CSV table of C-alpha atoms in Angstrom, one decimal:
chain,number,residue,atom,x,y,z
A,7,MET,CA,16.1,-22.8,13.2
A,8,ASN,CA,15.6,-21.1,9.8
A,9,LYS,CA,16.3,-17.3,9.8
A,10,GLU,CA,15.2,-14.8,7.2
A,11,ILE,CA,17.5,-11.8,6.9
A,12,GLU,CA,16.0,-9.1,4.7
A,13,ARG,CA,15.8,-5.3,4.1
A,14,LYS,CA,12.8,-3.6,2.7
A,15,PHE,CA,12.6,-0.4,0.5
A,16,LEU,CA,9.9,1.6,-1.2
A,17,VAL,CA,10.2,1.8,-4.9
A,18,LYS,CA,10.6,5.2,-6.6
A,19,GLY,CA,11.2,4.6,-10.2
A,20,ASP,CA,10.8,2.1,-13.2
A,21,PHE,CA,12.1,-1.3,-12.3
A,22,LYS,CA,10.2,-3.6,-14.6
A,23,GLU,CA,12.8,-3.6,-17.3
A,24,PHE,CA,15.2,-5.2,-15.0
A,25,ALA,CA,13.1,-8.2,-14.0
A,26,GLU,CA,14.0,-11.7,-14.9
A,27,LYS,CA,10.4,-13.0,-14.3
A,28,SER,CA,7.3,-12.2,-12.6
A,29,TYR,CA,4.3,-14.1,-11.1
A,30,LYS,CA,1.0,-13.5,-9.4
A,31,ILE,CA,0.5,-13.9,-5.7
A,32,ALA,CA,-2.5,-14.1,-3.5
A,33,GLN,CA,-2.0,-14.3,0.2
A,34,GLY,CA,-3.9,-14.3,3.5
A,35,PHE,CA,-3.0,-14.6,7.2
A,36,LEU,CA,-4.4,-17.2,9.5
A,37,SER,CA,-2.7,-15.3,12.4
A,38,THR,CA,-1.2,-11.9,12.4
A,39,GLN,CA,0.3,-12.1,16.0
A,40,PRO,CA,3.8,-10.6,15.7
A,41,GLU,CA,5.1,-13.6,17.6
A,42,ARG,CA,3.7,-16.1,15.1
A,43,THR,CA,2.4,-14.8,11.8
A,44,VAL,CA,0.9,-17.7,9.7
A,45,ARG,CA,0.5,-17.0,6.1
A,46,ILE,CA,-1.2,-18.9,3.3
A,47,ARG,CA,0.0,-18.2,-0.3
A,48,ILE,CA,-0.9,-19.1,-3.7
A,49,ARG,CA,1.9,-18.3,-6.2
A,50,ASP,CA,0.8,-19.2,-9.7
A,51,HIS,CA,-0.5,-22.6,-9.3
A,52,GLN,CA,1.5,-23.6,-6.0
A,53,GLY,CA,0.2,-23.3,-2.5
A,54,PHE,CA,2.5,-22.6,0.6
A,55,ILE,CA,2.0,-22.2,4.3
A,56,THR,CA,4.6,-20.0,6.2
A,57,VAL,CA,5.2,-19.4,9.8
A,58,LYS,CA,7.2,-16.3,10.8
A,59,GLY,CA,8.4,-15.3,14.3
A,60,ILE,CA,8.9,-11.8,15.7
A,61,SER,CA,11.5,-9.7,14.2
A,62,ASN,CA,14.7,-8.6,15.9
A,63,VAL,CA,15.0,-4.9,17.0
A,64,ALA,CA,16.2,-3.8,13.7
A,65,GLY,CA,13.5,-5.5,11.8
A,66,THR,CA,16.0,-7.4,9.6
A,67,THR,CA,15.9,-11.0,11.1
A,68,ARG,CA,13.3,-13.5,12.2
A,69,PHE,CA,12.4,-17.1,12.2
A,70,GLU,CA,10.8,-18.3,9.0
A,71,TRP,CA,9.6,-21.9,8.0
A,72,GLU,CA,7.7,-22.4,4.8
A,73,LYS,CA,6.2,-25.6,3.4
A,74,GLU,CA,4.7,-26.3,0.1
A,75,ILE,CA,1.0,-27.5,0.3
A,76,LEU,CA,-1.5,-28.8,-2.3
A,77,LEU,CA,-3.1,-25.8,-4.4
A,78,SER,CA,-6.5,-27.1,-3.0
A,79,GLU,CA,-5.6,-26.8,0.5
A,80,ALA,CA,-4.2,-23.3,0.0
A,81,GLU,CA,-7.5,-22.2,-1.7
A,82,ASN,CA,-9.5,-23.7,1.2
A,83,LEU,CA,-7.2,-22.1,3.8
A,84,LEU,CA,-7.5,-18.8,2.3
A,85,GLN,CA,-11.2,-18.9,3.0
A,86,LEU,CA,-10.3,-19.0,6.7
A,87,CYS,CA,-7.9,-16.0,6.6
A,88,GLU,CA,-8.4,-12.8,8.3
A,89,PRO,CA,-9.3,-9.9,6.1
A,90,THR,CA,-8.0,-8.8,3.5
A,91,ILE,CA,-6.5,-11.1,0.9
A,92,ILE,CA,-3.4,-9.4,-0.6
A,93,GLU,CA,-3.0,-9.5,-4.3
A,94,LYS,CA,0.2,-8.6,-6.0
A,95,THR,CA,2.6,-9.2,-8.8
A,96,ARG,CA,6.1,-10.1,-7.8
A,97,TYR,CA,9.1,-9.2,-9.9
A,98,ILE,CA,12.5,-11.0,-9.5
A,99,ILE,CA,15.5,-8.7,-10.3
A,100,PRO,CA,19.0,-9.8,-10.0
A,101,SER,CA,21.5,-7.9,-7.9
A,102,ASP,CA,25.0,-8.5,-7.3
A,103,ARG,CA,26.9,-11.7,-5.8
A,104,ASP,CA,23.8,-14.2,-6.4
A,105,LEU,CA,21.4,-11.7,-4.6
A,106,PHE,CA,18.1,-10.6,-6.0
A,107,PHE,CA,15.4,-8.0,-5.3
A,108,GLU,CA,11.7,-9.3,-5.0
A,109,VAL,CA,9.6,-6.2,-6.0
A,110,ASP,CA,5.9,-6.5,-5.1
A,111,GLU,CA,3.5,-4.4,-6.9
A,112,PHE,CA,0.2,-4.5,-4.9
A,113,ASP,CA,-3.1,-4.7,-6.5
A,114,GLY,CA,-6.7,-4.5,-5.0
A,115,LYS,CA,-7.1,-2.4,-1.8
A,116,ASN,CA,-3.2,-1.9,-1.8
A,117,LYS,CA,-2.9,-0.6,-5.3
A,118,GLY,CA,-0.2,2.0,-5.8
A,119,LEU,CA,2.1,0.5,-3.1
A,120,VAL,CA,5.3,-0.9,-4.6
A,121,VAL,CA,7.9,-2.5,-2.1
A,122,ALA,CA,11.2,-4.2,-2.8
A,123,GLU,CA,12.9,-6.6,-0.5
A,124,ILE,CA,16.4,-8.2,-0.7
A,125,GLU,CA,17.1,-11.4,1.5
A,126,LEU,CA,20.7,-11.3,2.6
A,127,PRO,CA,23.1,-14.1,4.1
A,128,SER,CA,23.9,-11.9,7.0
A,129,GLU,CA,22.9,-8.6,8.6
A,130,GLY,CA,26.1,-6.9,7.5
A,131,THR,CA,26.1,-7.9,3.9
A,132,ASN,CA,26.5,-5.0,1.5
A,133,PHE,CA,24.6,-4.9,-1.8
A,134,ASN,CA,24.3,-2.4,-4.7
A,135,LYS,CA,21.3,-0.1,-4.5
A,136,PRO,CA,19.8,0.5,-8.0
A,137,ASN,CA,18.6,4.0,-8.7
A,138,TRP,CA,14.8,2.9,-8.6
A,139,LEU,CA,15.2,1.9,-5.0
A,140,GLY,CA,13.7,4.6,-2.6
A,141,GLU,CA,13.4,5.0,1.2
A,142,GLU,CA,14.4,2.1,3.4
A,143,VAL,CA,11.5,0.9,5.3
A,144,THR,CA,13.0,-2.1,7.0
A,145,GLY,CA,11.3,-2.8,10.5
A,146,GLN,CA,8.5,-0.3,9.8
A,147,ILE,CA,5.6,-2.4,10.8
A,148,LYS,CA,3.0,-0.8,8.5
A,149,TYR,CA,4.9,-2.3,5.6
A,150,TYR,CA,4.8,-5.9,6.9
A,151,ASN,CA,2.3,-7.8,4.5
A,152,SER,CA,0.4,-9.0,7.6
A,153,MET,CA,-0.2,-5.2,8.5
A,154,ILE,CA,-1.1,-4.2,5.1
A,155,ALA,CA,-3.9,-6.9,5.0
A,156,LYS,CA,-5.3,-5.3,8.2
A,157,ASN,CA,-4.7,-1.7,7.1
A,158,PRO,CA,-4.7,-1.5,3.4
A,159,PHE,CA,-2.6,1.2,1.6
A,160,SER,CA,-6.0,2.7,0.1
A,161,LYS,CA,-6.7,3.8,3.8
A,162,TRP,CA,-3.4,5.6,4.7
């Protein structure tokens, strides 16, 4: 079973100067049930389908399975997704020991929200926290992309 271990933070400062690369993402959800979230994503010109399971109590670890699909399939599946389609720019920022932050700057109904995630090899992995990293929101359901799609940041 594939497991994703990540921590999530709000962003409080300028981070873009540290980015190695960035790309546009559009994503929607076929299912937002916590036990089986099913996401469709277009990243640049690639399509993906992802299934995620429910998080552990700390919100750091959950099952994740992802497969690349044809761009045309992803475009068609986005039409079947629950409201709202999330639009964001993702910035990749290196950290220490082959780790990196993925910083999502949201657009559309979620404009103004900026969230950073770091995937870790284990729950106890230590990492350097840059000064632009703000409050930790790991496990706070309102910051899950599936919840942001249902309840956009503009309505908070």
